[in-house]
Amino acid sequence: MLSEYMMRMIMKFQLDSILFCSNQYLQSIFVYNDLQIIEPYAFAHCSSLSSIEIPSTIQTINSNAFSNCMNLQTLSYPTKEIIFNPNIFSSKEFGF
């Protein structure tokens, strides 16, 4: 299991597809300001994930990035235009 510090350092530089997929220990996400795209399935099946904070540098959130995150309750994002690709939550309905 990666420490929280290591997870933050990885996220600062690159957030690839399936990076944290199925991580049952991840509870919240703060995405660093350098990141522009969240790739498909990056956080899919993270069963403990309950909150996400998206910075203003994010331009695109790809399909299934947060699919099957059944405990997700809070998504904070800036009041700027972000491309939300279809089915970013898949089984979770948010009304975007």
PDB file of N, CA, C and O in Angstrom, residues 9-81:
ATOM      1  N   MET A   9       2.553  12.670  -4.338  1.00  0.00           N
ATOM      2  CA  MET A   9       3.661  12.946  -5.238  1.00  0.00           C
ATOM      3  C   MET A   9       3.393  12.373  -6.629  1.00  0.00           C
ATOM      4  O   MET A   9       3.687  13.008  -7.631  1.00  0.00           O
ATOM      5  N   ILE A  10       2.825  11.195  -6.705  1.00  0.00           N
ATOM      6  CA  ILE A  10       2.490  10.612  -7.996  1.00  0.00           C
ATOM      7  C   ILE A  10       1.461  11.488  -8.711  1.00  0.00           C
ATOM      8  O   ILE A  10       1.590  11.801  -9.881  1.00  0.00           O
ATOM      9  N   MET A  11       0.432  11.914  -7.986  1.00  0.00           N
ATOM     10  CA  MET A  11      -0.635  12.715  -8.586  1.00  0.00           C
ATOM     11  C   MET A  11      -0.135  14.070  -9.049  1.00  0.00           C
ATOM     12  O   MET A  11      -0.680  14.652  -9.968  1.00  0.00           O
ATOM     13  N   LYS A  12       0.908  14.593  -8.424  1.00  0.00           N
ATOM     14  CA  LYS A  12       1.405  15.911  -8.792  1.00  0.00           C
ATOM     15  C   LYS A  12       1.938  15.923 -10.216  1.00  0.00           C
ATOM     16  O   LYS A  12       1.821  16.910 -10.920  1.00  0.00           O
ATOM     17  N   PHE A  13       2.536  14.817 -10.647  1.00  0.00           N
ATOM     18  CA  PHE A  13       3.191  14.802 -11.937  1.00  0.00           C
ATOM     19  C   PHE A  13       2.378  14.145 -13.051  1.00  0.00           C
ATOM     20  O   PHE A  13       2.422  14.570 -14.178  1.00  0.00           O
ATOM     21  N   GLN A  14       1.644  13.108 -12.737  1.00  0.00           N
ATOM     22  CA  GLN A  14       0.937  12.375 -13.785  1.00  0.00           C
ATOM     23  C   GLN A  14      -0.220  11.607 -13.183  1.00  0.00           C
ATOM     24  O   GLN A  14      -0.076  10.977 -12.147  1.00  0.00           O
ATOM     25  N   LEU A  15      -1.339  11.650 -13.846  1.00  0.00           N
ATOM     26  CA  LEU A  15      -2.513  10.915 -13.391  1.00  0.00           C
ATOM     27  C   LEU A  15      -3.031  10.081 -14.548  1.00  0.00           C
ATOM     28  O   LEU A  15      -3.828  10.522 -15.344  1.00  0.00           O
ATOM     29  N   ASP A  16      -2.505   8.879 -14.689  1.00  0.00           N
ATOM     30  CA  ASP A  16      -2.824   7.994 -15.807  1.00  0.00           C
ATOM     31  C   ASP A  16      -4.095   7.199 -15.549  1.00  0.00           C
ATOM     32  O   ASP A  16      -4.593   7.129 -14.435  1.00  0.00           O
ATOM     33  N   SER A  17      -4.547   6.550 -16.598  1.00  0.00           N
ATOM     34  CA  SER A  17      -5.679   5.625 -16.474  1.00  0.00           C
ATOM     35  C   SER A  17      -5.348   4.557 -15.445  1.00  0.00           C
ATOM     36  O   SER A  17      -4.201   4.134 -15.324  1.00  0.00           O
ATOM     37  N   ILE A  18      -6.336   4.152 -14.722  1.00  0.00           N
ATOM     38  CA  ILE A  18      -6.312   3.108 -13.696  1.00  0.00           C
ATOM     39  C   ILE A  18      -5.267   3.309 -12.594  1.00  0.00           C
ATOM     40  O   ILE A  18      -4.938   2.392 -11.867  1.00  0.00           O
ATOM     41  N   LEU A  19      -4.723   4.519 -12.437  1.00  0.00           N
ATOM     42  CA  LEU A  19      -3.677   4.760 -11.449  1.00  0.00           C
ATOM     43  C   LEU A  19      -4.091   4.329 -10.047  1.00  0.00           C
ATOM     44  O   LEU A  19      -3.364   3.647  -9.354  1.00  0.00           O
ATOM     45  N   PHE A  20      -5.284   4.733  -9.624  1.00  0.00           N
ATOM     46  CA  PHE A  20      -5.757   4.365  -8.294  1.00  0.00           C
ATOM     47  C   PHE A  20      -6.966   3.441  -8.362  1.00  0.00           C
ATOM     48  O   PHE A  20      -7.670   3.261  -7.379  1.00  0.00           O
ATOM     49  N   CYS A  21      -7.204   2.868  -9.507  1.00  0.00           N
ATOM     50  CA  CYS A  21      -8.356   1.996  -9.713  1.00  0.00           C
ATOM     51  C   CYS A  21      -8.409   0.900  -8.651  1.00  0.00           C
ATOM     52  O   CYS A  21      -7.409   0.265  -8.347  1.00  0.00           O
ATOM     53  N   SER A  22      -9.574   0.738  -8.057  1.00  0.00           N
ATOM     54  CA  SER A  22      -9.855  -0.289  -7.046  1.00  0.00           C
ATOM     55  C   SER A  22      -9.077  -0.122  -5.744  1.00  0.00           C
ATOM     56  O   SER A  22      -8.912  -1.071  -4.990  1.00  0.00           O
ATOM     57  N   ASN A  23      -8.615   1.094  -5.461  1.00  0.00           N
ATOM     58  CA  ASN A  23      -7.924   1.354  -4.199  1.00  0.00           C
ATOM     59  C   ASN A  23      -8.976   1.503  -3.104  1.00  0.00           C
ATOM     60  O   ASN A  23      -9.685   2.494  -3.042  1.00  0.00           O
ATOM     61  N   GLN A  24      -9.064   0.544  -2.222  1.00  0.00           N
ATOM     62  CA  GLN A  24     -10.094   0.547  -1.185  1.00  0.00           C
ATOM     63  C   GLN A  24      -9.768   1.454  -0.007  1.00  0.00           C
ATOM     64  O   GLN A  24     -10.602   1.669   0.869  1.00  0.00           O
ATOM     65  N   TYR A  25      -8.555   2.015   0.047  1.00  0.00           N
ATOM     66  CA  TYR A  25      -8.145   2.860   1.172  1.00  0.00           C
ATOM     67  C   TYR A  25      -8.259   4.353   0.886  1.00  0.00           C
ATOM     68  O   TYR A  25      -8.227   5.163   1.798  1.00  0.00           O
ATOM     69  N   LEU A  26      -8.374   4.736  -0.377  1.00  0.00           N
ATOM     70  CA  LEU A  26      -8.432   6.138  -0.764  1.00  0.00           C
ATOM     71  C   LEU A  26      -9.777   6.733  -0.361  1.00  0.00           C
ATOM     72  O   LEU A  26     -10.822   6.279  -0.812  1.00  0.00           O
ATOM     73  N   GLN A  27      -9.761   7.763   0.500  1.00  0.00           N
ATOM     74  CA  GLN A  27     -11.011   8.350   1.001  1.00  0.00           C
ATOM     75  C   GLN A  27     -11.313   9.722   0.413  1.00  0.00           C
ATOM     76  O   GLN A  27     -12.470  10.075   0.256  1.00  0.00           O
ATOM     77  N   SER A  28     -10.287  10.501   0.127  1.00  0.00           N
ATOM     78  CA  SER A  28     -10.510  11.819  -0.466  1.00  0.00           C
ATOM     79  C   SER A  28      -9.379  12.132  -1.435  1.00  0.00           C
ATOM     80  O   SER A  28      -8.288  11.576  -1.333  1.00  0.00           O
ATOM     81  N   ILE A  29      -9.675  13.018  -2.374  1.00  0.00           N
ATOM     82  CA  ILE A  29      -8.709  13.374  -3.403  1.00  0.00           C
ATOM     83  C   ILE A  29      -8.603  14.892  -3.470  1.00  0.00           C
ATOM     84  O   ILE A  29      -9.605  15.590  -3.543  1.00  0.00           O
ATOM     85  N   PHE A  30      -7.382  15.378  -3.429  1.00  0.00           N
ATOM     86  CA  PHE A  30      -7.085  16.769  -3.756  1.00  0.00           C
ATOM     87  C   PHE A  30      -6.140  16.711  -4.940  1.00  0.00           C
ATOM     88  O   PHE A  30      -5.033  16.197  -4.825  1.00  0.00           O
ATOM     89  N   VAL A  31      -6.569  17.179  -6.094  1.00  0.00           N
ATOM     90  CA  VAL A  31      -5.775  17.098  -7.310  1.00  0.00           C
ATOM     91  C   VAL A  31      -4.902  18.355  -7.415  1.00  0.00           C
ATOM     92  O   VAL A  31      -5.392  19.466  -7.277  1.00  0.00           O
ATOM     93  N   TYR A  32      -3.614  18.169  -7.652  1.00  0.00           N
ATOM     94  CA  TYR A  32      -2.674  19.287  -7.733  1.00  0.00           C
ATOM     95  C   TYR A  32      -2.974  20.199  -8.907  1.00  0.00           C
ATOM     96  O   TYR A  32      -3.520  19.783  -9.925  1.00  0.00           O
ATOM     97  N   ASN A  33      -2.550  21.460  -8.783  1.00  0.00           N
ATOM     98  CA  ASN A  33      -2.836  22.497  -9.772  1.00  0.00           C
ATOM     99  C   ASN A  33      -2.165  22.305 -11.123  1.00  0.00           C
ATOM    100  O   ASN A  33      -2.538  22.941 -12.080  1.00  0.00           O
ATOM    101  N   ASP A  34      -1.155  21.444 -11.228  1.00  0.00           N
ATOM    102  CA  ASP A  34      -0.474  21.242 -12.506  1.00  0.00           C
ATOM    103  C   ASP A  34      -1.258  20.337 -13.451  1.00  0.00           C
ATOM    104  O   ASP A  34      -1.033  20.348 -14.650  1.00  0.00           O
ATOM    105  N   LEU A  35      -2.152  19.567 -12.930  1.00  0.00           N
ATOM    106  CA  LEU A  35      -2.854  18.551 -13.699  1.00  0.00           C
ATOM    107  C   LEU A  35      -3.948  19.169 -14.570  1.00  0.00           C
ATOM    108  O   LEU A  35      -4.674  20.047 -14.133  1.00  0.00           O
ATOM    109  N   GLN A  36      -4.069  18.674 -15.830  1.00  0.00           N
ATOM    110  CA  GLN A  36      -5.075  19.199 -16.743  1.00  0.00           C
ATOM    111  C   GLN A  36      -6.135  18.170 -17.122  1.00  0.00           C
ATOM    112  O   GLN A  36      -7.253  18.541 -17.457  1.00  0.00           O
ATOM    113  N   ILE A  37      -5.797  16.889 -17.090  1.00  0.00           N
ATOM    114  CA  ILE A  37      -6.718  15.841 -17.535  1.00  0.00           C
ATOM    115  C   ILE A  37      -6.737  14.705 -16.514  1.00  0.00           C
ATOM    116  O   ILE A  37      -5.691  14.262 -16.061  1.00  0.00           O
ATOM    117  N   ILE A  38      -7.930  14.243 -16.192  1.00  0.00           N
ATOM    118  CA  ILE A  38      -8.079  13.021 -15.410  1.00  0.00           C
ATOM    119  C   ILE A  38      -8.495  11.940 -16.396  1.00  0.00           C
ATOM    120  O   ILE A  38      -9.527  12.035 -17.048  1.00  0.00           O
ATOM    121  N   GLU A  39      -7.653  10.933 -16.520  1.00  0.00           N
ATOM    122  CA  GLU A  39      -7.824   9.896 -17.532  1.00  0.00           C
ATOM    123  C   GLU A  39      -8.909   8.888 -17.138  1.00  0.00           C
ATOM    124  O   GLU A  39      -9.315   8.814 -15.976  1.00  0.00           O
ATOM    125  N   PRO A  40      -9.382   8.078 -18.117  1.00  0.00           N
ATOM    126  CA  PRO A  40     -10.415   7.082 -17.837  1.00  0.00           C
ATOM    127  C   PRO A  40     -10.001   6.110 -16.730  1.00  0.00           C
ATOM    128  O   PRO A  40      -8.844   5.704 -16.663  1.00  0.00           O
ATOM    129  N   TYR A  41     -10.946   5.784 -15.886  1.00  0.00           N
ATOM    130  CA  TYR A  41     -10.794   4.793 -14.819  1.00  0.00           C
ATOM    131  C   TYR A  41      -9.721   5.144 -13.785  1.00  0.00           C
ATOM    132  O   TYR A  41      -9.310   4.286 -13.020  1.00  0.00           O
ATOM    133  N   ALA A  42      -9.260   6.390 -13.742  1.00  0.00           N
ATOM    134  CA  ALA A  42      -8.192   6.776 -12.804  1.00  0.00           C
ATOM    135  C   ALA A  42      -8.558   6.435 -11.358  1.00  0.00           C
ATOM    136  O   ALA A  42      -7.707   6.023 -10.583  1.00  0.00           O
ATOM    137  N   PHE A  43      -9.829   6.616 -11.002  1.00  0.00           N
ATOM    138  CA  PHE A  43     -10.264   6.346  -9.636  1.00  0.00           C
ATOM    139  C   PHE A  43     -11.439   5.370  -9.588  1.00  0.00           C
ATOM    140  O   PHE A  43     -12.145   5.291  -8.592  1.00  0.00           O
ATOM    141  N   ALA A  44     -11.646   4.625 -10.646  1.00  0.00           N
ATOM    142  CA  ALA A  44     -12.771   3.685 -10.711  1.00  0.00           C
ATOM    143  C   ALA A  44     -12.683   2.647  -9.601  1.00  0.00           C
ATOM    144  O   ALA A  44     -11.600   2.211  -9.232  1.00  0.00           O
ATOM    145  N   HIS A  45     -13.826   2.296  -9.060  1.00  0.00           N
ATOM    146  CA  HIS A  45     -13.956   1.241  -8.042  1.00  0.00           C
ATOM    147  C   HIS A  45     -13.216   1.554  -6.743  1.00  0.00           C
ATOM    148  O   HIS A  45     -12.805   0.641  -6.035  1.00  0.00           O
ATOM    149  N   CYS A  46     -13.025   2.831  -6.434  1.00  0.00           N
ATOM    150  CA  CYS A  46     -12.424   3.211  -5.146  1.00  0.00           C
ATOM    151  C   CYS A  46     -13.558   3.240  -4.123  1.00  0.00           C
ATOM    152  O   CYS A  46     -14.263   4.242  -3.970  1.00  0.00           O
ATOM    153  N   SER A  47     -13.742   2.149  -3.443  1.00  0.00           N
ATOM    154  CA  SER A  47     -14.929   1.936  -2.613  1.00  0.00           C
ATOM    155  C   SER A  47     -15.034   2.857  -1.403  1.00  0.00           C
ATOM    156  O   SER A  47     -16.132   3.083  -0.903  1.00  0.00           O
ATOM    157  N   SER A  48     -13.943   3.430  -0.926  1.00  0.00           N
ATOM    158  CA  SER A  48     -13.992   4.320   0.240  1.00  0.00           C
ATOM    159  C   SER A  48     -13.979   5.800  -0.128  1.00  0.00           C
ATOM    160  O   SER A  48     -14.110   6.654   0.735  1.00  0.00           O
ATOM    161  N   LEU A  49     -13.820   6.095  -1.402  1.00  0.00           N
ATOM    162  CA  LEU A  49     -13.721   7.490  -1.844  1.00  0.00           C
ATOM    163  C   LEU A  49     -15.018   8.238  -1.568  1.00  0.00           C
ATOM    164  O   LEU A  49     -16.088   7.836  -2.022  1.00  0.00           O
ATOM    165  N   SER A  50     -14.931   9.330  -0.806  1.00  0.00           N
ATOM    166  CA  SER A  50     -16.136  10.085  -0.464  1.00  0.00           C
ATOM    167  C   SER A  50     -16.087  11.539  -0.933  1.00  0.00           C
ATOM    168  O   SER A  50     -17.121  12.176  -1.053  1.00  0.00           O
ATOM    169  N   SER A  51     -14.892  12.097  -1.207  1.00  0.00           N
ATOM    170  CA  SER A  51     -14.833  13.482  -1.667  1.00  0.00           C
ATOM    171  C   SER A  51     -13.670  13.712  -2.621  1.00  0.00           C
ATOM    172  O   SER A  51     -12.629  13.074  -2.526  1.00  0.00           O
ATOM    173  N   ILE A  52     -13.894  14.653  -3.554  1.00  0.00           N
ATOM    174  CA  ILE A  52     -12.902  14.999  -4.564  1.00  0.00           C
ATOM    175  C   ILE A  52     -12.877  16.512  -4.683  1.00  0.00           C
ATOM    176  O   ILE A  52     -13.925  17.152  -4.778  1.00  0.00           O
ATOM    177  N   GLU A  53     -11.673  17.086  -4.716  1.00  0.00           N
ATOM    178  CA  GLU A  53     -11.508  18.519  -4.951  1.00  0.00           C
ATOM    179  C   GLU A  53     -10.723  18.699  -6.245  1.00  0.00           C
ATOM    180  O   GLU A  53      -9.580  18.289  -6.353  1.00  0.00           O
ATOM    181  N   ILE A  54     -11.364  19.308  -7.242  1.00  0.00           N
ATOM    182  CA  ILE A  54     -10.794  19.495  -8.570  1.00  0.00           C
ATOM    183  C   ILE A  54     -10.278  20.930  -8.685  1.00  0.00           C
ATOM    184  O   ILE A  54     -11.026  21.867  -8.437  1.00  0.00           O
ATOM    185  N   PRO A  55      -9.004  21.143  -9.097  1.00  0.00           N
ATOM    186  CA  PRO A  55      -8.474  22.508  -9.230  1.00  0.00           C
ATOM    187  C   PRO A  55      -8.906  23.164 -10.539  1.00  0.00           C
ATOM    188  O   PRO A  55      -9.416  22.492 -11.449  1.00  0.00           O
ATOM    189  N   SER A  56      -8.649  24.441 -10.669  1.00  0.00           N
ATOM    190  CA  SER A  56      -9.043  25.188 -11.860  1.00  0.00           C
ATOM    191  C   SER A  56      -8.220  24.821 -13.093  1.00  0.00           C
ATOM    192  O   SER A  56      -8.598  25.166 -14.206  1.00  0.00           O
ATOM    193  N   THR A  57      -7.103  24.122 -12.923  1.00  0.00           N
ATOM    194  CA  THR A  57      -6.285  23.738 -14.078  1.00  0.00           C
ATOM    195  C   THR A  57      -6.858  22.544 -14.839  1.00  0.00           C
ATOM    196  O   THR A  57      -6.493  22.319 -15.984  1.00  0.00           O
ATOM    197  N   ILE A  58      -7.755  21.787 -14.218  1.00  0.00           N
ATOM    198  CA  ILE A  58      -8.360  20.635 -14.903  1.00  0.00           C
ATOM    199  C   ILE A  58      -9.219  21.139 -16.050  1.00  0.00           C
ATOM    200  O   ILE A  58     -10.054  22.015 -15.883  1.00  0.00           O
ATOM    201  N   GLN A  59      -8.982  20.559 -17.230  1.00  0.00           N
ATOM    202  CA  GLN A  59      -9.750  20.918 -18.418  1.00  0.00           C
ATOM    203  C   GLN A  59     -10.717  19.810 -18.818  1.00  0.00           C
ATOM    204  O   GLN A  59     -11.778  20.086 -19.363  1.00  0.00           O
ATOM    205  N   THR A  60     -10.329  18.560 -18.554  1.00  0.00           N
ATOM    206  CA  THR A  60     -11.123  17.419 -18.995  1.00  0.00           C
ATOM    207  C   THR A  60     -11.126  16.324 -17.943  1.00  0.00           C
ATOM    208  O   THR A  60     -10.094  16.004 -17.370  1.00  0.00           O
ATOM    209  N   ILE A  61     -12.311  15.757 -17.722  1.00  0.00           N
ATOM    210  CA  ILE A  61     -12.437  14.552 -16.915  1.00  0.00           C
ATOM    211  C   ILE A  61     -13.003  13.486 -17.848  1.00  0.00           C
ATOM    212  O   ILE A  61     -14.106  13.636 -18.373  1.00  0.00           O
ATOM    213  N   ASN A  62     -12.230  12.443 -18.075  1.00  0.00           N
ATOM    214  CA  ASN A  62     -12.598  11.429 -19.059  1.00  0.00           C
ATOM    215  C   ASN A  62     -13.584  10.398 -18.520  1.00  0.00           C
ATOM    216  O   ASN A  62     -13.764  10.257 -17.314  1.00  0.00           O
ATOM    217  N   SER A  63     -14.175   9.676 -19.446  1.00  0.00           N
ATOM    218  CA  SER A  63     -15.198   8.674 -19.135  1.00  0.00           C
ATOM    219  C   SER A  63     -14.730   7.683 -18.081  1.00  0.00           C
ATOM    220  O   SER A  63     -13.579   7.258 -18.085  1.00  0.00           O
ATOM    221  N   ASN A  64     -15.644   7.352 -17.180  1.00  0.00           N
ATOM    222  CA  ASN A  64     -15.421   6.347 -16.144  1.00  0.00           C
ATOM    223  C   ASN A  64     -14.314   6.687 -15.153  1.00  0.00           C
ATOM    224  O   ASN A  64     -13.840   5.812 -14.432  1.00  0.00           O
ATOM    225  N   ALA A  65     -13.898   7.935 -15.089  1.00  0.00           N
ATOM    226  CA  ALA A  65     -12.842   8.335 -14.155  1.00  0.00           C
ATOM    227  C   ALA A  65     -13.216   7.989 -12.720  1.00  0.00           C
ATOM    228  O   ALA A  65     -12.363   7.620 -11.926  1.00  0.00           O
ATOM    229  N   PHE A  66     -14.509   8.100 -12.396  1.00  0.00           N
ATOM    230  CA  PHE A  66     -14.976   7.827 -11.037  1.00  0.00           C
ATOM    231  C   PHE A  66     -16.079   6.770 -11.024  1.00  0.00           C
ATOM    232  O   PHE A  66     -16.919   6.754 -10.134  1.00  0.00           O
ATOM    233  N   SER A  67     -16.065   5.869 -11.984  1.00  0.00           N
ATOM    234  CA  SER A  67     -17.136   4.871 -12.054  1.00  0.00           C
ATOM    235  C   SER A  67     -17.106   3.945 -10.844  1.00  0.00           C
ATOM    236  O   SER A  67     -16.051   3.577 -10.337  1.00  0.00           O
ATOM    237  N   ASN A  68     -18.290   3.617 -10.381  1.00  0.00           N
ATOM    238  CA  ASN A  68     -18.489   2.716  -9.250  1.00  0.00           C
ATOM    239  C   ASN A  68     -17.830   3.180  -7.957  1.00  0.00           C
ATOM    240  O   ASN A  68     -17.415   2.365  -7.138  1.00  0.00           O
ATOM    241  N   CYS A  69     -17.734   4.474  -7.767  1.00  0.00           N
ATOM    242  CA  CYS A  69     -17.294   5.037  -6.483  1.00  0.00           C
ATOM    243  C   CYS A  69     -18.562   5.254  -5.657  1.00  0.00           C
ATOM    244  O   CYS A  69     -19.089   6.364  -5.561  1.00  0.00           O
ATOM    245  N   MET A  70     -19.061   4.199  -5.099  1.00  0.00           N
ATOM    246  CA  MET A  70     -20.388   4.180  -4.487  1.00  0.00           C
ATOM    247  C   MET A  70     -20.534   5.055  -3.244  1.00  0.00           C
ATOM    248  O   MET A  70     -21.642   5.412  -2.878  1.00  0.00           O
ATOM    249  N   ASN A  71     -19.448   5.436  -2.589  1.00  0.00           N
ATOM    250  CA  ASN A  71     -19.536   6.296  -1.401  1.00  0.00           C
ATOM    251  C   ASN A  71     -19.236   7.754  -1.694  1.00  0.00           C
ATOM    252  O   ASN A  71     -19.176   8.568  -0.778  1.00  0.00           O
ATOM    253  N   LEU A  72     -19.062   8.099  -2.956  1.00  0.00           N
ATOM    254  CA  LEU A  72     -18.737   9.470  -3.334  1.00  0.00           C
ATOM    255  C   LEU A  72     -19.912  10.392  -3.015  1.00  0.00           C
ATOM    256  O   LEU A  72     -21.027  10.189  -3.486  1.00  0.00           O
ATOM    257  N   GLN A  73     -19.658  11.384  -2.179  1.00  0.00           N
ATOM    258  CA  GLN A  73     -20.700  12.314  -1.753  1.00  0.00           C
ATOM    259  C   GLN A  73     -20.438  13.745  -2.188  1.00  0.00           C
ATOM    260  O   GLN A  73     -21.372  14.513  -2.380  1.00  0.00           O
ATOM    261  N   THR A  74     -19.157  14.137  -2.326  1.00  0.00           N
ATOM    262  CA  THR A  74     -18.823  15.527  -2.616  1.00  0.00           C
ATOM    263  C   THR A  74     -17.843  15.626  -3.769  1.00  0.00           C
ATOM    264  O   THR A  74     -16.802  14.964  -3.764  1.00  0.00           O
ATOM    265  N   LEU A  75     -18.179  16.461  -4.753  1.00  0.00           N
ATOM    266  CA  LEU A  75     -17.280  16.806  -5.847  1.00  0.00           C
ATOM    267  C   LEU A  75     -17.211  18.323  -5.895  1.00  0.00           C
ATOM    268  O   LEU A  75     -18.200  18.972  -6.209  1.00  0.00           O
ATOM    269  N   SER A  76     -16.055  18.867  -5.555  1.00  0.00           N
ATOM    270  CA  SER A  76     -15.863  20.318  -5.581  1.00  0.00           C
ATOM    271  C   SER A  76     -15.032  20.664  -6.805  1.00  0.00           C
ATOM    272  O   SER A  76     -13.973  20.082  -7.025  1.00  0.00           O
ATOM    273  N   TYR A  77     -15.521  21.610  -7.590  1.00  0.00           N
ATOM    274  CA  TYR A  77     -14.778  22.029  -8.768  1.00  0.00           C
ATOM    275  C   TYR A  77     -15.020  23.510  -9.007  1.00  0.00           C
ATOM    276  O   TYR A  77     -16.004  24.078  -8.541  1.00  0.00           O
ATOM    277  N   PRO A  78     -14.094  24.181  -9.729  1.00  0.00           N
ATOM    278  CA  PRO A  78     -14.197  25.630  -9.935  1.00  0.00           C
ATOM    279  C   PRO A  78     -15.357  25.978 -10.855  1.00  0.00           C
ATOM    280  O   PRO A  78     -15.878  25.118 -11.568  1.00  0.00           O
ATOM    281  N   THR A  79     -15.719  27.228 -10.829  1.00  0.00           N
ATOM    282  CA  THR A  79     -16.817  27.697 -11.678  1.00  0.00           C
ATOM    283  C   THR A  79     -16.280  28.109 -13.046  1.00  0.00           C
ATOM    284  O   THR A  79     -16.506  29.211 -13.513  1.00  0.00           O
ATOM    285  N   LYS A  80     -15.536  27.207 -13.665  1.00  0.00           N
ATOM    286  CA  LYS A  80     -15.052  27.436 -15.024  1.00  0.00           C
ATOM    287  C   LYS A  80     -15.482  26.242 -15.869  1.00  0.00           C
ATOM    288  O   LYS A  80     -15.925  25.233 -15.353  1.00  0.00           O
ATOM    289  N   GLU A  81     -15.323  26.384 -17.147  1.00  0.00           N
ATOM    290  CA  GLU A  81     -15.755  25.306 -18.034  1.00  0.00           C
ATOM    291  C   GLU A  81     -14.796  24.119 -17.965  1.00  0.00           C
ATOM    292  O   GLU A  81     -13.597  24.244 -18.162  1.00  0.00           O
TER     293      GLU A  81
END
